[in-house]
Short mmCIF file of C-alpha atoms in Angstrom, two decimals:
data_model
loop_
_atom_site.label_atom_id
_atom_site.label_comp_id
_atom_site.label_asym_id
_atom_site.label_seq_id
_atom_site.Cartn_x
_atom_site.Cartn_y
_atom_site.Cartn_z
CA MET Y 1 6.99 31.55 22.38
CA LEU Y 2 6.39 31.28 26.12
CA SER Y 3 7.89 28.18 27.72
CA ARG Y 4 4.57 27.21 29.29
CA VAL Y 5 2.90 27.31 25.87
CA ALA Y 6 5.67 25.17 24.37
CA GLU Y 7 5.26 22.68 27.21
CA ARG Y 8 1.49 22.52 26.81
CA ILE Y 9 1.55 21.76 23.08
CA TYR Y 10 4.42 19.29 23.56
CA TRP Y 11 2.35 17.32 26.08
CA MET Y 12 -0.82 17.67 24.02
CA SER Y 13 1.02 15.94 21.19
CA ARG Y 14 2.46 13.23 23.44
CA TYR Y 15 -0.93 12.46 24.97
CA MET Y 16 -2.60 12.25 21.57
CA GLU Y 17 0.09 9.86 20.34
CA ARG Y 18 -0.19 7.87 23.56
CA SER Y 19 -3.96 7.59 23.11
CA GLU Y 20 -3.49 6.19 19.62
CA ASN Y 21 -0.88 3.72 20.86
CA VAL Y 22 -3.15 2.44 23.64
CA ALA Y 23 -6.00 2.02 21.17
CA ARG Y 24 -3.73 0.10 18.79
CA LEU Y 25 -2.43 -2.23 21.51
CA VAL Y 26 -5.86 -3.20 22.84
CA ASN Y 27 -7.24 -3.59 19.33
CA VAL Y 28 -4.40 -5.83 18.12
CA ASN Y 29 -4.53 -7.99 21.24
CA SER Y 30 -8.26 -8.49 20.65
CA HIS Y 31 -7.63 -9.66 17.06
CA LEU Y 32 -4.81 -11.93 18.23
CA LEU Y 33 -7.45 -14.07 19.93
CA MET Y 34 -8.78 -15.08 16.52
CA ASP Y 35 -5.36 -16.03 15.12
CA LEU Y 36 -4.48 -18.58 17.79
CA PRO Y 37 -5.81 -22.10 18.29
CA ARG Y 38 -8.10 -22.91 21.17
CA GLY Y 39 -6.19 -23.54 24.39
CA ILE Y 40 -3.56 -20.84 23.84
CA ARG Y 41 -4.41 -17.96 26.14
CA VAL Y 42 -3.55 -14.40 25.13
CA GLY Y 43 -1.47 -12.67 27.78
CA TRP Y 44 -3.50 -9.54 28.43
CA GLY Y 45 -1.17 -8.59 31.26
CA SER Y 46 1.53 -7.85 28.68
CA LEU Y 47 -0.34 -4.64 27.78
CA ILE Y 48 0.19 -3.38 31.31
CA LYS Y 49 3.89 -4.16 31.03
CA ILE Y 50 4.17 -2.38 27.68
CA SER Y 51 2.51 0.76 29.04
CA GLY Y 52 4.68 0.70 32.19
CA THR Y 53 1.67 1.09 34.49
CA GLY Y 54 2.05 -2.02 36.65
CA ASP Y 55 2.42 0.11 39.81
CA TYR Y 56 -1.13 1.39 39.31
CA PHE Y 57 -2.71 -2.01 38.72
CA ASN Y 58 -4.24 -3.08 42.04
CA ARG Y 59 -6.26 -6.05 40.87
CA GLY Y 60 -3.82 -8.86 41.56
CA ASP Y 61 -1.05 -10.35 39.49
CA THR Y 62 -0.82 -8.76 36.04
CA GLU Y 63 0.20 -12.09 34.50
CA GLU Y 64 -3.09 -13.63 35.61
CA ALA Y 65 -5.32 -10.67 34.70
CA ASP Y 66 -8.18 -11.50 32.36
CA GLU Y 67 -9.36 -9.63 29.28
CA ARG Y 68 -12.21 -7.71 30.93
CA THR Y 69 -10.02 -6.45 33.80
CA VAL Y 70 -7.13 -5.34 31.59
CA VAL Y 71 -9.36 -3.70 28.98
CA ARG Y 72 -11.08 -1.60 31.64
CA PHE Y 73 -7.73 -0.70 33.20
CA MET Y 74 -6.19 0.30 29.84
CA LEU Y 75 -9.18 2.19 28.49
CA SER Y 76 -11.16 3.84 31.27
CA ASP Y 77 -9.46 3.46 34.68
CA ARG Y 78 -9.01 6.91 36.21
CA ASP Y 79 -6.28 5.52 38.51
CA ASN Y 80 -4.20 4.52 35.49
CA PRO Y 81 -2.33 7.65 34.27
CA ALA Y 82 -1.82 6.09 30.82
CA SER Y 83 -5.41 4.92 30.28
CA LEU Y 84 -7.05 6.01 27.05
CA LEU Y 85 -9.58 8.20 28.86
CA ASN Y 86 -6.94 9.94 30.98
CA SER Y 87 -4.61 10.51 28.02
CA LEU Y 88 -7.41 12.05 25.95
CA SER Y 89 -8.52 14.14 28.93
CA TRP Y 90 -5.04 15.62 29.40
CA ALA Y 91 -4.60 16.13 25.65
CA ARG Y 92 -7.93 17.99 25.63
CA GLU Y 93 -6.95 20.17 28.59
CA ASN Y 94 -3.62 21.14 27.03
CA ALA Y 95 -5.34 21.84 23.71
CA ARG Y 96 -8.00 23.96 25.43
CA ILE Y 97 -5.38 26.19 27.04
CA THR Y 98 -3.42 26.58 23.78
CA ARG Y 99 -6.34 26.65 21.35
CA GLU Y 100 -5.22 30.05 20.02
CA ILE Y 101 -1.95 28.43 18.88
CA ILE Y 102 -3.36 25.41 17.04
CA PRO Y 103 -6.04 25.49 14.30
CA MET Y 104 -9.55 25.73 15.74
CA GLU Y 105 -10.51 22.54 13.85
CA ALA Y 106 -7.81 20.66 15.79
CA TRP Y 107 -9.21 21.79 19.13
CA GLU Y 108 -12.73 20.85 18.07
CA LEU Y 109 -11.54 17.42 16.92
CA ILE Y 110 -9.83 16.68 20.26
CA ASN Y 111 -12.82 17.93 22.24
CA ASN Y 112 -15.34 15.90 20.23
CA LEU Y 113 -13.17 12.77 20.37
CA TYR Y 114 -12.83 12.99 24.15
CA LEU Y 115 -16.58 13.44 24.63
CA GLU Y 116 -17.42 10.55 22.31
CA VAL Y 117 -14.95 8.20 23.98
CA LYS Y 118 -16.13 9.22 27.45
CA ASP Y 119 -19.74 8.48 26.51
CA ASN Y 120 -19.00 5.08 24.92
CA LEU Y 121 -16.19 3.52 26.95
CA SER Y 122 -18.61 2.00 29.44
CA LYS Y 123 -19.79 -0.28 26.61
CA SER Y 124 -16.29 -1.14 25.39
CA VAL Y 125 -15.96 -4.42 27.28
CA ALA Y 126 -17.96 -6.07 24.50
CA ARG Y 127 -15.55 -6.67 21.63
CA ARG Y 128 -17.73 -5.36 18.82
CA GLU Y 129 -18.36 -2.01 20.51
CA ARG Y 130 -14.75 -1.89 21.67
CA ASN Y 131 -13.45 -2.30 18.13
CA ARG Y 132 -15.71 0.50 16.90
CA VAL Y 133 -14.54 2.91 19.61
CA LEU Y 134 -10.86 2.06 19.12
CA HIS Y 135 -11.07 2.44 15.34
CA THR Y 136 -12.67 5.84 15.89
CA VAL Y 137 -9.82 6.87 18.19
CA ILE Y 138 -7.11 5.74 15.76
CA ALA Y 139 -8.76 7.36 12.72
CA SER Y 140 -9.46 10.63 14.57
CA ILE Y 141 -5.89 10.99 15.83
CA GLN Y 142 -4.52 10.27 12.36
CA GLN Y 143 -6.89 12.97 11.09
CA PHE Y 144 -5.57 15.29 13.82
CA THR Y 145 -1.97 14.68 12.72
CA GLY Y 146 -2.84 15.36 9.08
CA LEU Y 147 -4.86 18.45 9.97
CA LEU Y 148 -1.90 20.00 11.79
CA ALA Y 149 0.47 19.13 8.94
CA GLY Y 150 -1.82 20.76 6.38
CA CYS Y 151 -3.36 23.68 8.28
CA MET Y 152 -0.83 24.85 10.90
CA SER Y 153 2.15 27.09 10.23
CA HIS Y 154 5.34 25.05 10.45
CA ASN Y 155 6.89 27.29 13.10
CA SER Y 156 8.38 26.62 16.54
CA ALA Y 157 5.00 25.59 17.93
CA TYR Y 158 4.64 22.96 15.24
CA ASP Y 159 8.19 21.77 15.95
CA PHE Y 160 7.30 21.15 19.60
CA ILE Y 161 4.25 19.18 18.47
CA ARG Y 162 6.45 17.02 16.22
CA ILE Y 163 8.99 16.60 19.02
CA GLY Y 164 6.32 15.34 21.41
CA ARG Y 165 4.81 12.99 18.84
CA ASN Y 166 8.09 11.43 17.74
CA LEU Y 167 9.50 11.07 21.25
CA GLU Y 168 6.32 9.25 22.31
CA ARG Y 169 6.55 7.03 19.21
CA ALA Y 170 10.16 6.12 19.90
CA ASP Y 171 9.33 5.26 23.51
CA MET Y 172 6.30 3.12 22.62
CA THR Y 173 8.08 1.23 19.84
CA THR Y 174 10.91 0.24 22.20
CA ARG Y 175 8.33 -0.93 24.74
CA ILE Y 176 6.54 -3.05 22.15
CA VAL Y 177 9.81 -4.62 20.95
CA ASP Y 178 10.75 -5.28 24.57
CA ALA Y 179 7.43 -7.04 25.25
CA GLY Y 180 7.71 -9.00 22.00
CA SER Y 181 11.18 -10.27 22.88
CA ALA Y 182 9.86 -11.49 26.24
CA ASN Y 183 6.88 -13.11 24.44
CA LEU Y 184 3.47 -11.52 24.57
CA LEU Y 185 2.02 -14.96 25.26
CA PRO Y 186 2.51 -16.68 28.61
CA HIS Y 187 4.34 -20.02 28.74
CA LEU Y 188 1.87 -22.79 29.45
CA SER Y 189 2.60 -25.25 32.23
CA GLY Y 190 6.28 -24.38 32.10
CA GLU Y 191 6.60 -25.84 28.59
CA GLU Y 192 8.40 -23.13 26.63
CA ASP Y 193 8.34 -25.10 23.36
CA VAL Y 194 4.52 -24.94 23.26
CA LEU Y 195 4.66 -21.43 21.80
CA GLU Y 196 7.38 -21.98 19.21
CA PRO Y 197 4.96 -22.79 16.33
CA TYR Y 198 3.19 -19.48 16.95
CA ASP Y 199 6.25 -17.21 17.02
CA ASN Y 200 5.43 -15.78 13.59
CA ILE Y 201 1.88 -14.95 14.77
CA LEU Y 202 3.36 -13.21 17.80
CA TRP Y 203 5.71 -11.08 15.72
CA MET Y 204 2.95 -10.31 13.22
CA SER Y 205 0.91 -8.92 16.11
CA VAL Y 206 3.91 -6.78 17.12
CA LEU Y 207 4.04 -5.35 13.59
CA ARG Y 208 0.29 -4.81 13.43
CA SER Y 209 0.28 -2.96 16.74
CA LEU Y 210 2.35 -0.32 14.91
CA SER Y 211 0.56 -0.66 11.53
CA ALA Y 212 3.90 -1.89 10.24
CA TYR Y 213 2.99 -5.25 8.70
CA GLN Y 214 2.41 -4.06 5.13
CA MET Y 215 5.55 -1.90 5.03
CA TYR Y 216 7.57 -4.73 6.56
CA SER Y 217 6.33 -7.09 3.84
CA GLN Y 218 7.31 -4.62 1.11
CA HIS Y 219 10.80 -3.91 2.39
CA VAL Y 220 11.88 -7.18 4.02
CA GLN Y 221 10.15 -9.60 1.63
CA ASP Y 222 10.66 -12.55 3.93
CA ARG Y 223 8.47 -14.49 6.33
CA VAL Y 224 7.91 -12.76 9.63
CA ASN Y 225 10.70 -13.59 12.07
CA ALA Y 226 12.17 -12.02 15.21
CA GLU Y 227 15.45 -10.82 13.71
CA ASP Y 228 13.92 -8.98 10.75
CA VAL Y 229 11.04 -7.52 12.80
CA VAL Y 230 13.33 -6.14 15.50
CA THR Y 231 15.75 -4.77 12.91
CA PHE Y 232 12.89 -3.11 11.01
CA LEU Y 233 11.31 -1.52 14.08
CA LEU Y 234 14.57 -0.31 15.62
CA GLN Y 235 16.81 0.55 12.68
CA ASP Y 236 14.71 1.21 9.56
CA GLY Y 237 15.10 4.86 8.59
CA MET Y 238 12.04 5.06 6.33
CA PHE Y 239 9.17 3.65 8.41
CA PRO Y 240 7.59 6.51 10.43
CA ARG Y 241 7.07 4.49 13.62
CA SER Y 242 10.52 2.93 13.78
CA VAL Y 243 12.77 4.21 16.56
CA SER Y 244 15.43 5.34 14.10
CA HIS Y 245 13.00 7.37 11.98
CA SER Y 246 11.31 8.93 15.02
CA LEU Y 247 14.66 10.06 16.41
CA GLY Y 248 15.64 11.43 12.99
CA GLU Y 249 12.48 13.56 12.95
CA LEU Y 250 13.23 14.65 16.49
CA GLU Y 251 16.75 15.68 15.53
CA SER Y 252 15.44 17.66 12.55
CA CYS Y 253 13.08 19.66 14.81
CA LEU Y 254 15.69 20.29 17.49
CA HIS Y 255 18.11 21.76 14.94
CA LYS Y 256 15.58 24.56 14.34
CA LEU Y 257 15.29 25.54 18.01
CA PRO Y 258 17.69 27.70 20.05
CA ASN Y 259 19.86 26.26 22.86
CA SER Y 260 19.29 22.70 21.66
CA ASP Y 261 22.87 21.41 22.02
CA GLU Y 262 22.23 19.20 25.07
CA ALA Y 263 19.06 17.69 23.66
CA LEU Y 264 20.74 17.09 20.29
CA ARG Y 265 23.66 15.40 22.01
CA ALA Y 266 21.24 13.04 23.78
CA VAL Y 267 19.46 12.20 20.51
CA THR Y 268 22.75 11.62 18.70
CA GLY Y 269 23.84 9.19 21.41
CA VAL Y 270 20.71 7.05 21.05
CA ARG Y 271 20.94 7.06 17.24
CA ARG Y 272 24.56 5.94 17.46
CA ARG Y 273 23.56 3.09 19.79
CA LEU Y 274 20.84 2.00 17.34
CA ARG Y 275 23.12 2.06 14.27
CA SER Y 276 25.80 -0.02 15.98
CA ALA Y 277 23.43 -2.66 17.36
CA ASN Y 278 24.02 -6.23 16.20
CA ILE Y 279 20.44 -7.50 16.33
CA PRO Y 280 21.14 -11.25 15.79
CA GLU Y 281 23.69 -11.18 18.58
CA LEU Y 282 21.35 -9.28 20.89
CA LEU Y 283 18.52 -11.75 20.25
CA GLU Y 284 20.81 -14.52 21.42
CA SER Y 285 22.11 -12.86 24.54
CA GLY Y 286 20.54 -9.62 25.71
CA LEU Y 287 17.93 -7.79 23.64
CA GLN Y 288 15.80 -6.88 26.64
CA GLU Y 289 18.71 -5.30 28.49
CA TYR Y 290 19.68 -3.40 25.35
CA VAL Y 291 16.15 -2.11 24.77
CA ASP Y 292 15.84 -1.14 28.45
CA ASN Y 293 18.95 1.01 28.04
CA VAL Y 294 17.53 2.61 24.90
CA GLN Y 295 14.33 3.44 26.83
CA LEU Y 296 16.39 5.12 29.56
CA GLU Y 297 18.21 7.18 26.94
CA VAL Y 298 14.90 8.19 25.32
CA ALA Y 299 13.70 9.30 28.77
CA ASP Y 300 16.89 11.33 29.11
CA ILE Y 301 16.04 13.14 25.86
CA HIS Y 302 12.79 14.26 27.48
CA ARG Y 303 14.69 15.49 30.54
CA GLN Y 304 17.04 17.52 28.36
CA ILE Y 305 14.09 19.04 26.49
CA ALA Y 306 12.32 19.90 29.75
CA ASN Y 307 15.47 21.39 31.29
CA THR Y 308 16.15 23.50 28.21
CA TRP Y 309 12.69 24.89 27.38
CA PHE Y 310 10.14 24.08 30.07
CA LEU Y 311 11.66 24.36 33.54
CA PRO Y 312 12.37 27.75 35.15
CA VAL Y 313 15.96 28.98 34.98
CA ALA Y 314 17.79 28.92 38.31
CA PRO Y 315 18.57 32.44 39.67
CA GLN Y 316 22.34 31.87 39.51
CA ALA Y 317 22.23 30.69 35.89
CA GLN Y 318 19.94 33.61 35.05
CA SER Y 319 22.41 36.14 36.44
CA GLN Y 320 25.25 34.52 34.52
#
């Protein structure tokens, strides 16, 4: 397979996963409004922090941003590289160029989804229409994932698709845990104890943003609390959107590819860090710093993948 083809389908997969994640975040934050008593304001600015796009937000302080402003920024802002519309646009472009590699139905699904979202996002400020559009995005991307699993040969191209999907999942889950540990809701009037009665609602929203609430309830069988939620999302080896499971899938794909030693070493290092983490201790003293370090290591996995398969070989290395 040509390196440029591998890179295109890798990024197609990442952008599709990113689109689903953005849709989930906005949707869950909208529903969180209905779970909280009047007077507790949902921190919409936390979505900008989770997506890491604060540098592109030029509408004032993110902490003070209102629902309408953040929703438009997250869904349709062309200046936001991680907006839903931009992510779907780049997924579509990468799929268009590699449409001979993926099933034709997959290309048609991406193309139709992009066109539908583009035509309807202008109406997505209203919550009812927004929920409809976001549910369509989530369902279509899940259909896309299933279509590839059932209709595409499980060759190297499919491995690069799985690598992109699972690396994006690992990155987003760490971001969501990071935002949850810092509290998705702003402290009111400097009174930190105001939010304590709603901690379980906060952590339930964290689980729901990853469609993890039902699986958490089956496996943990305890009321929702920070320690169990963080442990489940970081260390559980069975839940598909946990960091541990995503990295396991990543490792499985890398083993099938040539020259994967450096990338595998990077993945092994992150998995070792996750297994050895003492979550109760980290919650007391430094979970955010720990998760920030995990995010940096996940970014390093991407660099190793790009250096190995996507970037041109230096002339000196080529001659050697």
